[in-house]
Amino acid sequence: LHMDVLVRSSEIRTASWGSRYLLSTRFALVFTPMPSQSDRQIQVSAKRDFSNGLSRELYEAALRFFNGDVSLTETFFRALHEHVQGLDAYQVYALRELLASGEKDDVFVLSAPTGSGKTEVFLLFALAWLLRKHYIEKRKDKVLLIYPRKALTVDQAFRVISLLDKAVSLGLQLRVGISDGDTPRKANLKGEIGFRGIRCPKCGDPLKLTPLGQVKCDKCGPFSFVKAVREEVKDADIIATNPWALEVRTLDGNPNDLNAHALGDVGLLVVDEAHEYTGIRGGIFAALINLLRFIREQTDGGRGLRIIVSSATIPSPEEFASKLTRVPVSKVRVLTYETVLEEYPSAISGRRLVILGLFSMKPQYSWNTYCQLWAVLTTFLSHSYEQRKHAAYVPTLQSVIFVNNIKELRRVRSGYLNNLSLGEPRDHLDPQLVEEPTNPFCYWHYAPTGARDQLRQAAESGDLQKHLEKRLAEIYSELSEQERASVIRRLKGQEGLTVLSTSSLEIGVDYEGVAFILNAGLENPISLVQRIGRGGRSDRTLRTVAGIILGRPIITEAFLLSSKDYRETLASLSVPGDKYKLRVTTSNPRVQERELIMKCVAKLALEGESTYASKKAIGNEEELIDFLEKILNCLEKNRE
């Protein structure tokens, strides 16, 4: 099926007798490691019933981490077993190394392919770290999880809620909160609403947010450990956020919100999808990490800040992590997948197959129109497969079309709807094509034989087009929280969708039904590897994805397509550090000036001064002058 879709994608045209839209087509088969369920069978028993040497080493590392406290160690492993059925060799290795590091302030980099379980590693370590701080050291330290996308923040919040639900059931007192632009104030809650599209980890029903700011499930009751409103997020032990929301919070002293004082308790920082922070943006983010250190020094006597950096695509990870976190390269420790494969070659047998298409458009045709017609193909495909009600196996087929520009994304959607209004995909269901399934213009063969007449009639009457209209969704930053949550909920479910997305779905998010991906445009290979990595992540798609990278008819992309190095990088889905370094611009004078001013404002917030980051804005000229003078005085003291 994946190869069939690839062939028909390479032959897209307006009519069966017309010229195809593509100028050239290349494809490659790439196997990437991805642990299967059978690989994730390593058990670490709280009763010390070890399944192999790795599990024994993990238990011993945990026992040392908890200062020999057997009870706390066993509680941690009971929560682990409630949360996951088992771990694979990489997860055990990485978690063991993190636990064995004790209280060192080294920066750890989790560098492993998409779908390799990095998230579970740092979440389990965060749980262990909190247990040590709260129950052994009797400290109120917090964990801060930083994600570059709202969609990813919400997806990961579900995992944290699921993990803490198990921990709370064992008697542990831990809380989680989300701090971003969509976090409501309690006073603004008017009625019961869905909680960010997140489902109950116990029964799968949608979680709800009550007018009192409480999260609950109608079947399973309240989730009191989830802090969902701005007034309570500061009390959470694990806080999920993004760089933009976090920066504002570091500059604020408002006691009714996450503020600089509360961030002084952050002792463990996790930076997921760290490859996103490059160039000027990377320099600003590096300054933000340094600002968190500064706040911790001001409030906690200079105790250290542990940092975990995670990504599937970091060329030269030691150098990059050193620049991003401002620690010497000698203090950066990289935990790679290759280390495990070299030491335990048979420990991870699972693989993912990527059928990668590298296509280029003819100059006389529109790449946007190509995307519209590809959406017709994939939505009809998913609709047709749902007609196979009596088949032994009926997969839910989902697709993603990545378009960077919101305006162009909307054009794809409107063009798709226009194509449907003109009768698409009626011509692909011409009765004369029934006997020609190898004709790439034919879509008949996707439908079961008994449903073909009905589909043809539905196409003639317009009913089919009405069904297909509902199968195209879109997600981008300008949508409301409720609209984004609805799309994510549909993707997480068993609904056959084609989703138009900007970079919102590029990283980290795990959707089990995505089998086909189209990326419009050529760009940094790191981004393309991440996007193709969204598909083929489960047995629902047979761990296979057909990923198409479409070169648009513009000169820069024609130049990239002519580069052998670029093509080989894409064909291997691995990004060599000697050719594609991630640069972090920390030496830019404006970035450095910005960091100094932020430190001064944060210091004012810690001293109880108004910084106008929340509550009220600067109201008049006198307030502005007074505020600027306070910043200037702070800068002069730092100079001295």
XYZ file of C-alpha atoms in Angstrom:
640
model
C 0.000 0.000 0.000
C 2.793 2.455 0.883
C 4.563 1.781 -2.423
C 1.271 2.071 -4.302
C 0.647 5.512 -2.786
C 4.207 6.543 -3.641
C 3.714 5.564 -7.305
C 0.355 7.362 -7.609
C 1.855 10.399 -5.834
C 4.594 10.504 -8.469
C 1.976 10.484 -11.260
C -0.453 13.138 -9.988
C -2.090 15.036 -12.850
C -5.328 16.894 -13.548
C -6.752 14.347 -16.005
C -5.901 10.783 -17.003
C -4.672 12.018 -20.391
C -2.832 15.070 -18.992
C 0.840 15.602 -18.257
C 2.052 14.722 -14.790
C 2.993 17.561 -12.442
C 6.433 16.261 -11.510
C 9.675 16.834 -13.346
C 11.727 14.141 -11.615
C 11.207 11.437 -9.025
C 13.694 9.572 -6.871
C 13.062 7.242 -3.989
C 15.027 5.374 -1.343
C 14.295 2.657 1.197
C 15.697 3.448 4.621
C 15.536 1.229 7.696
C 15.934 3.102 10.979
C 16.091 1.490 14.428
C 12.884 1.732 16.455
C 12.296 -0.526 19.447
C 9.424 -2.962 19.038
C 7.146 -4.058 21.852
C 9.167 -7.236 22.204
C 12.313 -5.124 22.693
C 10.640 -3.345 25.614
C 10.452 -6.353 27.889
C 13.290 -5.570 30.285
C 11.777 -5.716 33.750
C 13.271 -4.239 36.892
C 11.487 -5.801 39.830
C 11.148 -3.980 43.121
C 11.755 -7.436 44.631
C 15.165 -7.599 42.941
C 14.042 -10.317 40.526
C 16.273 -9.117 37.681
C 15.578 -10.197 34.089
C 19.183 -9.539 32.954
C 22.417 -7.740 33.796
C 21.127 -4.371 32.598
C 18.155 -4.495 34.959
C 20.432 -5.392 37.880
C 22.687 -2.423 37.072
C 19.656 -0.097 36.889
C 18.376 -1.254 40.256
C 21.775 -0.799 41.881
C 22.146 2.692 40.364
C 18.694 3.639 41.680
C 19.462 2.294 45.141
C 22.630 4.417 45.286
C 20.713 7.438 43.946
C 18.238 7.081 46.813
C 21.103 6.807 49.344
C 20.377 3.150 50.026
C 16.697 3.750 50.876
C 15.155 0.403 49.831
C 11.571 1.547 50.450
C 11.869 4.608 48.209
C 13.688 2.584 45.544
C 10.897 0.004 45.488
C 8.263 2.748 45.348
C 10.001 4.250 42.318
C 10.065 0.923 40.492
C 6.422 0.206 41.322
C 5.490 3.554 39.731
C 7.700 2.682 36.749
C 5.965 -0.659 36.259
C 2.537 0.904 36.542
C 3.505 3.456 33.886
C 5.263 1.263 31.299
C 5.114 -2.474 30.608
C 8.868 -2.673 30.219
C 11.943 -0.800 29.013
C 14.282 -1.421 26.107
C 18.068 -1.570 26.327
C 18.602 2.098 25.429
C 16.081 3.305 28.002
C 17.637 1.168 30.736
C 21.153 2.305 29.781
C 20.257 6.025 29.660
C 18.225 5.931 32.892
C 21.015 4.012 34.628
C 23.605 6.603 33.592
C 21.433 9.496 34.741
C 20.847 7.869 38.128
C 24.499 6.903 38.499
C 25.554 10.538 37.979
C 24.130 11.409 41.396
C 24.265 15.134 42.093
C 26.733 16.105 39.379
C 25.889 19.237 37.407
C 26.974 17.669 34.121
C 24.766 18.237 31.104
C 23.363 15.001 29.680
C 22.308 14.699 26.036
C 19.792 12.017 25.059
C 20.655 11.434 21.400
C 18.570 8.684 19.801
C 16.245 8.259 16.766
C 12.605 9.307 16.766
C 10.425 6.770 18.541
C 13.267 5.425 20.688
C 11.698 6.316 24.043
C 13.768 9.352 25.095
C 10.713 11.001 26.666
C 10.098 8.122 29.058
C 13.770 8.239 30.094
C 13.776 11.867 31.190
C 10.301 11.656 32.744
C 11.276 8.624 34.827
C 14.476 10.344 35.885
C 12.481 13.485 36.766
C 10.287 11.327 39.024
C 13.334 9.766 40.697
C 14.965 13.194 41.092
C 11.855 14.637 42.760
C 11.599 11.668 45.116
C 15.184 12.211 46.209
C 14.723 15.951 46.703
C 11.367 15.784 48.482
C 11.697 12.623 50.565
C 15.436 12.384 51.295
C 16.799 15.935 51.129
C 13.472 17.513 52.241
C 13.724 20.234 49.603
C 10.983 21.810 47.461
C 12.933 21.666 44.188
C 11.013 21.648 40.896
C 11.443 20.139 37.432
C 10.999 22.381 34.395
C 10.176 20.773 31.032
C 10.703 23.154 28.087
C 9.123 22.380 24.707
C 9.309 24.498 21.539
C 5.673 23.829 20.461
C 2.341 24.072 22.262
C 1.142 20.841 20.628
C 4.166 19.023 22.013
C 3.724 20.576 25.467
C 0.159 19.272 25.668
C 1.108 15.837 24.313
C 3.863 15.485 26.907
C 1.604 16.812 29.661
C -0.584 13.748 29.156
C 2.435 11.516 29.763
C 3.373 13.403 32.926
C -0.221 13.198 34.205
C -0.252 9.474 33.480
C 3.044 8.954 35.346
C 2.088 11.080 38.357
C -1.297 9.385 38.542
C 0.574 6.134 39.240
C 2.884 7.882 41.717
C -0.003 9.517 43.592
C -1.803 6.170 43.837
C 1.286 4.906 45.708
C 0.983 7.712 48.238
C 3.477 10.171 46.730
C 2.581 13.866 46.876
C 3.601 15.322 43.503
C 1.901 17.863 41.241
C 2.071 18.918 37.586
C 1.149 22.140 35.800
C 1.250 23.715 32.335
C 2.368 27.313 31.943
C 1.797 28.870 28.534
C -0.359 31.466 26.812
C -3.397 29.175 27.069
C -3.220 28.701 30.857
C -6.407 30.387 32.167
C -6.965 32.441 35.280
C -9.536 31.035 37.660
C -11.593 34.231 37.482
C -12.013 33.808 33.715
C -13.531 30.323 33.931
C -17.273 30.556 33.305
C -18.305 26.939 32.773
C -16.965 23.431 32.474
C -14.667 23.033 29.472
C -12.388 20.396 28.004
C -8.873 20.406 29.447
C -6.631 20.998 26.411
C -7.869 17.896 24.615
C -6.079 15.667 27.161
C -7.697 12.328 27.916
C -7.972 10.508 31.208
C -5.033 8.101 31.641
C -7.353 5.610 33.341
C -10.396 5.339 31.065
C -9.554 7.439 27.982
C -12.446 9.893 28.350
C -11.718 13.626 27.918
C -10.513 15.442 31.025
C -12.479 18.542 31.966
C -11.669 21.824 33.700
C -14.321 23.026 36.143
C -15.179 26.668 36.947
C -13.229 26.198 40.209
C -10.064 25.386 38.269
C -10.095 21.661 39.049
C -9.304 18.942 36.525
C -11.593 15.941 36.567
C -12.870 12.944 34.643
C -16.599 12.244 34.742
C -15.935 8.537 35.299
C -12.737 8.523 37.374
C -13.177 11.626 39.484
C -10.851 14.572 40.214
C -7.172 14.822 39.354
C -6.257 17.170 42.183
C -2.519 16.867 41.486
C -2.981 18.692 38.147
C -2.597 22.452 38.558
C -4.449 23.920 35.592
C -4.921 27.635 36.376
C -2.352 30.411 36.561
C -2.816 30.979 40.284
C -1.780 27.376 41.074
C 0.866 26.435 38.481
C 3.614 27.899 40.699
C 2.835 25.179 43.275
C 3.463 22.318 40.826
C 6.547 20.111 41.140
C 6.771 19.456 37.383
C 6.006 22.408 35.114
C 5.700 22.089 31.325
C 6.205 25.307 29.403
C 7.738 26.919 26.320
C 10.564 29.500 26.015
C 8.307 32.474 25.319
C 5.978 31.915 28.274
C 8.947 31.063 30.503
C 10.817 34.249 29.665
C 7.887 36.383 30.818
C 7.610 34.376 34.053
C 11.298 34.927 34.879
C 10.661 38.676 34.805
C 7.564 38.656 37.008
C 7.067 38.790 40.773
C 3.275 38.386 40.719
C 2.390 36.041 43.626
C -0.707 34.852 41.736
C 1.264 33.359 38.875
C 4.381 31.344 38.167
C 7.052 33.906 39.001
C 10.754 34.493 39.501
C 10.591 33.310 43.129
C 9.001 29.972 42.180
C 11.487 29.481 39.341
C 14.280 29.787 41.875
C 13.246 26.310 43.026
C 13.929 24.766 39.601
C 16.808 22.343 40.027
C 16.271 20.062 37.018
C 15.793 21.493 33.532
C 14.814 19.319 30.559
C 15.156 20.835 27.068
C 13.286 18.626 24.620
C 13.796 18.890 20.848
C 16.834 21.043 21.540
C 17.822 21.235 17.856
C 15.131 23.921 17.500
C 17.284 26.492 19.287
C 19.804 27.702 16.732
C 21.154 31.026 15.480
C 19.872 34.164 17.225
C 16.994 32.157 18.668
C 19.534 29.744 20.143
C 21.519 32.618 21.621
C 18.394 34.042 23.270
C 17.488 30.610 24.603
C 21.006 30.099 25.979
C 20.582 33.427 27.780
C 17.282 32.189 29.210
C 18.979 29.091 30.646
C 21.646 31.335 32.151
C 18.906 33.545 33.593
C 17.409 30.507 35.362
C 20.856 29.830 36.862
C 21.059 33.463 37.976
C 17.627 33.296 39.638
C 18.551 30.057 41.399
C 21.764 31.627 42.681
C 19.831 34.623 43.990
C 17.217 32.515 45.780
C 18.909 29.241 46.677
C 22.460 30.062 47.654
C 24.040 28.949 44.408
C 22.976 25.300 44.323
C 23.470 23.732 40.905
C 21.126 23.280 37.968
C 20.903 19.838 36.360
C 20.199 19.935 32.607
C 19.049 17.222 30.218
C 19.048 17.980 26.495
C 17.065 15.684 24.198
C 16.755 15.374 20.407
C 16.896 12.840 17.595
C 18.827 15.206 15.332
C 21.791 16.971 16.923
C 24.928 16.882 14.794
C 28.045 17.281 16.997
C 25.960 17.041 20.208
C 28.779 17.817 22.679
C 29.651 21.109 20.996
C 26.024 22.152 20.526
C 24.952 21.318 24.093
C 27.983 23.142 25.465
C 27.036 26.347 23.625
C 23.350 26.085 24.486
C 23.873 25.461 28.201
C 27.152 27.386 28.623
C 29.056 24.572 30.277
C 32.454 23.278 29.137
C 32.434 20.451 26.600
C 34.182 18.323 29.223
C 31.009 18.450 31.342
C 28.703 17.320 28.527
C 27.831 13.610 28.496
C 26.113 12.187 25.407
C 24.003 9.029 25.777
C 23.724 7.699 22.232
C 21.763 4.864 20.706
C 24.893 3.621 18.978
C 26.559 2.938 22.324
C 23.858 0.423 23.211
C 23.828 -1.169 19.762
C 27.605 -1.654 19.933
C 27.563 -3.118 23.435
C 24.346 -5.145 23.053
C 23.914 -5.701 19.279
C 20.897 -7.997 19.624
C 19.137 -6.011 22.361
C 17.069 -3.882 19.952
C 15.690 -5.709 16.935
C 12.821 -3.378 15.952
C 13.069 -1.259 12.829
C 11.023 1.319 10.983
C 10.863 1.365 7.185
C 10.887 4.760 5.491
C 9.935 4.782 1.816
C 11.351 8.179 0.962
C 10.346 10.023 -2.191
C 12.335 13.020 -3.406
C 10.189 14.763 -6.019
C 10.622 17.985 -8.006
C 7.878 20.027 -9.668
C 7.679 21.092 -13.295
C 7.973 24.899 -13.459
C 4.662 25.285 -15.317
C 2.642 23.673 -12.520
C 1.795 24.876 -9.019
C 3.203 22.979 -6.048
C 0.196 24.198 -4.078
C -2.147 22.496 -6.548
C -0.082 19.327 -6.210
C -0.677 19.407 -2.438
C -4.413 19.876 -3.007
C -4.625 16.854 -5.306
C -2.447 14.775 -2.961
C -4.929 15.585 -0.185
C -7.720 14.263 -2.427
C -5.766 11.026 -2.859
C -5.089 10.484 0.856
C -8.541 11.454 2.123
C -10.194 9.172 -0.447
C -7.795 6.403 0.522
C -8.672 6.608 4.228
C -12.395 6.845 3.422
C -12.197 3.798 1.150
C -10.388 1.671 3.705
C -13.065 2.385 6.270
C -15.534 0.730 3.865
C -13.675 -2.581 4.353
C -15.843 -3.460 7.317
C -15.558 -7.221 6.902
C -11.800 -7.387 6.349
C -9.629 -9.137 8.934
C -7.485 -6.020 9.371
C -8.619 -2.472 8.600
C -5.936 0.149 9.372
C -6.794 3.722 10.245
C -4.841 5.674 7.641
C -3.694 9.187 8.513
C -1.552 11.642 6.555
C 0.221 14.934 7.239
C 1.020 17.705 4.761
C 3.653 20.141 6.034
C 3.424 23.671 4.608
C 5.561 26.278 6.375
C 3.571 29.378 5.452
C 0.105 29.819 7.002
C -1.181 31.733 3.969
C -0.066 28.945 1.626
C -1.526 26.353 3.993
C -4.900 28.063 3.780
C -4.588 28.132 -0.011
C -4.099 24.363 0.009
C -7.247 23.930 2.071
C -9.377 26.274 -0.059
C -8.029 24.677 -3.260
C -8.830 21.215 -1.876
C -12.415 22.286 -1.189
C -12.653 23.824 -4.681
C -11.436 20.570 -6.220
C -14.111 18.669 -4.322
C -16.783 21.119 -5.473
C -15.672 20.477 -9.081
C -16.187 16.741 -8.644
C -12.877 15.312 -7.412
C -12.200 12.414 -7.115
C -14.961 11.434 -9.566
C -12.632 11.204 -12.589
C -10.409 8.755 -10.704
C -13.465 6.494 -10.370
C -14.281 6.340 -14.075
C -15.785 2.871 -14.776
C -13.390 2.488 -17.701
C -10.516 2.464 -15.186
C -11.862 -0.487 -13.181
C -10.024 -2.944 -15.386
C -6.834 -0.890 -15.255
C -5.697 -0.834 -11.603
C -2.096 -0.295 -12.722
C -3.133 3.000 -14.325
C -1.720 5.531 -11.815
C -4.763 7.766 -12.331
C -7.067 5.008 -11.044
C -8.250 5.056 -7.406
C -10.879 2.306 -7.751
C -8.704 -0.409 -6.280
C -8.629 1.239 -2.832
C -12.333 0.563 -2.364
C -13.746 -2.920 -1.689
C -15.439 -4.402 -4.768
C -18.900 -4.376 -3.202
C -18.736 -0.658 -2.418
C -17.598 0.658 -5.815
C -21.017 1.351 -7.310
C -22.079 3.083 -4.123
C -18.925 5.227 -4.092
C -19.421 6.192 -7.735
C -23.015 7.229 -7.043
C -21.898 9.177 -3.970
C -19.297 10.982 -6.098
C -21.941 11.871 -8.711
C -24.398 13.149 -6.097
C -21.808 15.087 -4.061
C -22.244 12.982 -0.906
C -18.715 11.579 -1.169
C -17.282 15.074 -1.365
C -19.137 16.042 1.829
C -17.500 13.109 3.618
C -14.067 14.043 2.287
C -14.449 17.689 3.358
C -14.487 16.518 6.984
C -11.335 14.451 6.541
C -9.042 17.428 5.958
C -8.024 19.234 9.139
C -5.487 21.992 9.765
C -3.320 22.995 12.688
C -1.156 26.093 13.135
C -0.367 28.718 15.746
C -3.235 31.108 14.973
C -5.936 28.552 15.793
C -7.604 28.727 19.178
C -6.668 26.285 21.921
C -9.993 24.478 21.446
C -9.465 24.111 17.685
C -5.945 22.737 18.127
C -7.119 20.366 20.858
C -9.880 19.074 18.580
C -7.422 18.222 15.787
C -5.034 16.520 18.198
C -7.897 14.523 19.715
C -8.955 13.331 16.246
C -5.369 12.366 15.390
C -5.025 10.466 18.644
C -8.243 8.598 17.904
C -9.165 6.111 15.202
C -10.234 8.675 12.584
C -8.749 8.657 9.088
C -7.490 12.223 8.595
C -5.215 14.260 6.400
C -3.832 17.167 8.435
C -2.379 20.367 7.011
C 0.281 21.572 9.424
C 2.936 24.198 9.742
C 5.818 23.121 11.977
C 3.298 22.498 14.793
C 3.393 18.709 14.304
C 7.060 18.539 13.336
C 8.561 17.340 16.548
C 8.100 14.877 19.331
C 4.370 14.264 19.074
C 3.487 10.597 18.690
C 0.505 9.818 16.439
C 0.184 6.095 15.821
C -1.882 6.172 12.630
C 0.256 8.439 10.404
C 1.343 6.391 7.371
C 1.887 9.088 4.700
C 3.706 12.424 4.878
C 4.186 15.171 2.302
C 6.568 18.043 2.952
C 6.219 21.011 0.595
C 9.671 22.487 0.105
C 13.332 21.731 0.759
C 15.025 23.076 3.849
C 17.446 22.115 6.574
C 17.715 18.299 6.552
C 17.307 18.265 10.352
C 13.768 19.596 10.017
C 12.952 17.160 7.192
C 14.223 14.165 9.174
C 12.048 15.252 12.101
C 8.964 15.593 9.899
C 9.364 12.228 8.195
C 9.898 10.852 11.706
C 6.258 11.596 12.562
C 5.078 8.604 10.532
C 5.364 4.837 10.807
C 5.716 4.902 14.583
C 3.488 1.962 15.500
C 2.176 -1.428 14.465
C -0.969 0.332 13.194
C 1.072 1.434 10.168
C 3.240 -1.707 10.104
C 6.059 0.578 11.283
C 6.255 1.957 7.754
C 5.882 5.482 6.392
C 5.827 6.784 2.833
C 7.438 10.202 3.140
C 7.549 12.586 0.176
C 9.779 15.644 0.060
C 8.535 17.949 -2.701
C 11.019 20.324 -4.315
C 9.219 23.461 -5.451
C 10.142 25.135 -8.772
C 12.282 27.890 -7.258
C 15.994 28.420 -7.824
C 17.228 27.745 -4.281
C 15.471 24.386 -4.136
C 16.673 23.448 -7.613
C 20.188 24.147 -6.349
C 19.675 21.872 -3.330
C 18.308 19.075 -5.508
C 21.454 19.263 -7.626
C 23.640 18.709 -4.543
C 24.746 15.107 -4.170
C 25.613 15.628 -0.493
C 22.142 17.010 0.227
C 20.387 14.137 -1.553
C 22.533 11.541 0.192
C 21.861 13.136 3.576
C 18.109 12.901 3.005
C 18.361 9.384 1.587
C 20.153 8.194 4.729
C 17.960 10.187 7.159
C 21.081 11.000 9.166
C 22.635 14.445 9.441
C 26.451 14.506 9.586
C 27.915 16.993 12.045
C 30.752 18.018 9.746
C 28.293 19.342 7.134
C 25.288 20.568 9.138
C 26.422 22.118 12.407
C 23.870 23.716 14.709
C 25.108 27.195 15.535
C 24.168 29.097 18.687
C 24.705 32.850 18.433
C 25.794 33.823 21.938
C 28.381 36.439 20.970
C 25.949 38.828 19.280
C 26.123 42.185 21.168
C 22.347 42.632 21.083
C 21.812 39.164 22.563
C 24.298 39.965 25.327
C 22.695 43.359 26.060
C 19.291 41.725 26.169
C 20.525 39.162 28.690
C 21.915 41.864 30.995
C 18.616 43.766 30.975
C 16.650 40.557 31.652
C 18.838 39.778 34.663
C 18.174 43.242 36.050
C 14.414 42.964 35.573
C 14.424 39.476 37.150
C 16.373 40.856 40.116
C 13.798 43.640 40.536
C 11.035 41.009 40.506
C 12.839 39.017 43.216
C 13.159 42.197 45.311
C 9.403 42.807 45.163
C 9.483 45.645 42.650
C 6.789 45.887 39.993
C 8.130 44.821 36.589
C 4.828 45.219 34.702
C 5.098 41.673 33.333
C 1.526 40.999 34.486
C -1.386 42.669 36.247
C -0.946 46.143 34.770
C 1.083 47.859 32.073
C 3.134 51.016 32.545
C 0.505 53.716 32.881
C 2.316 57.013 32.432
C 5.620 58.703 31.689
C 6.627 58.916 35.359
C 6.265 55.132 35.835
C 8.292 54.504 32.690
C 11.120 56.799 33.799
C 11.127 55.281 37.291
C 11.282 51.741 35.903
C 14.103 52.559 33.470
C 16.097 54.243 36.238
C 15.822 51.107 38.379
C 17.121 49.007 35.480
C 19.954 51.496 34.901
C 20.947 51.409 38.586
C 21.042 47.624 38.451
C 23.202 47.677 35.326
C 25.637 50.117 36.945
C 25.950 47.915 40.052
C 26.695 44.901 37.850
C 29.347 46.930 36.006
C 31.016 47.746 39.318
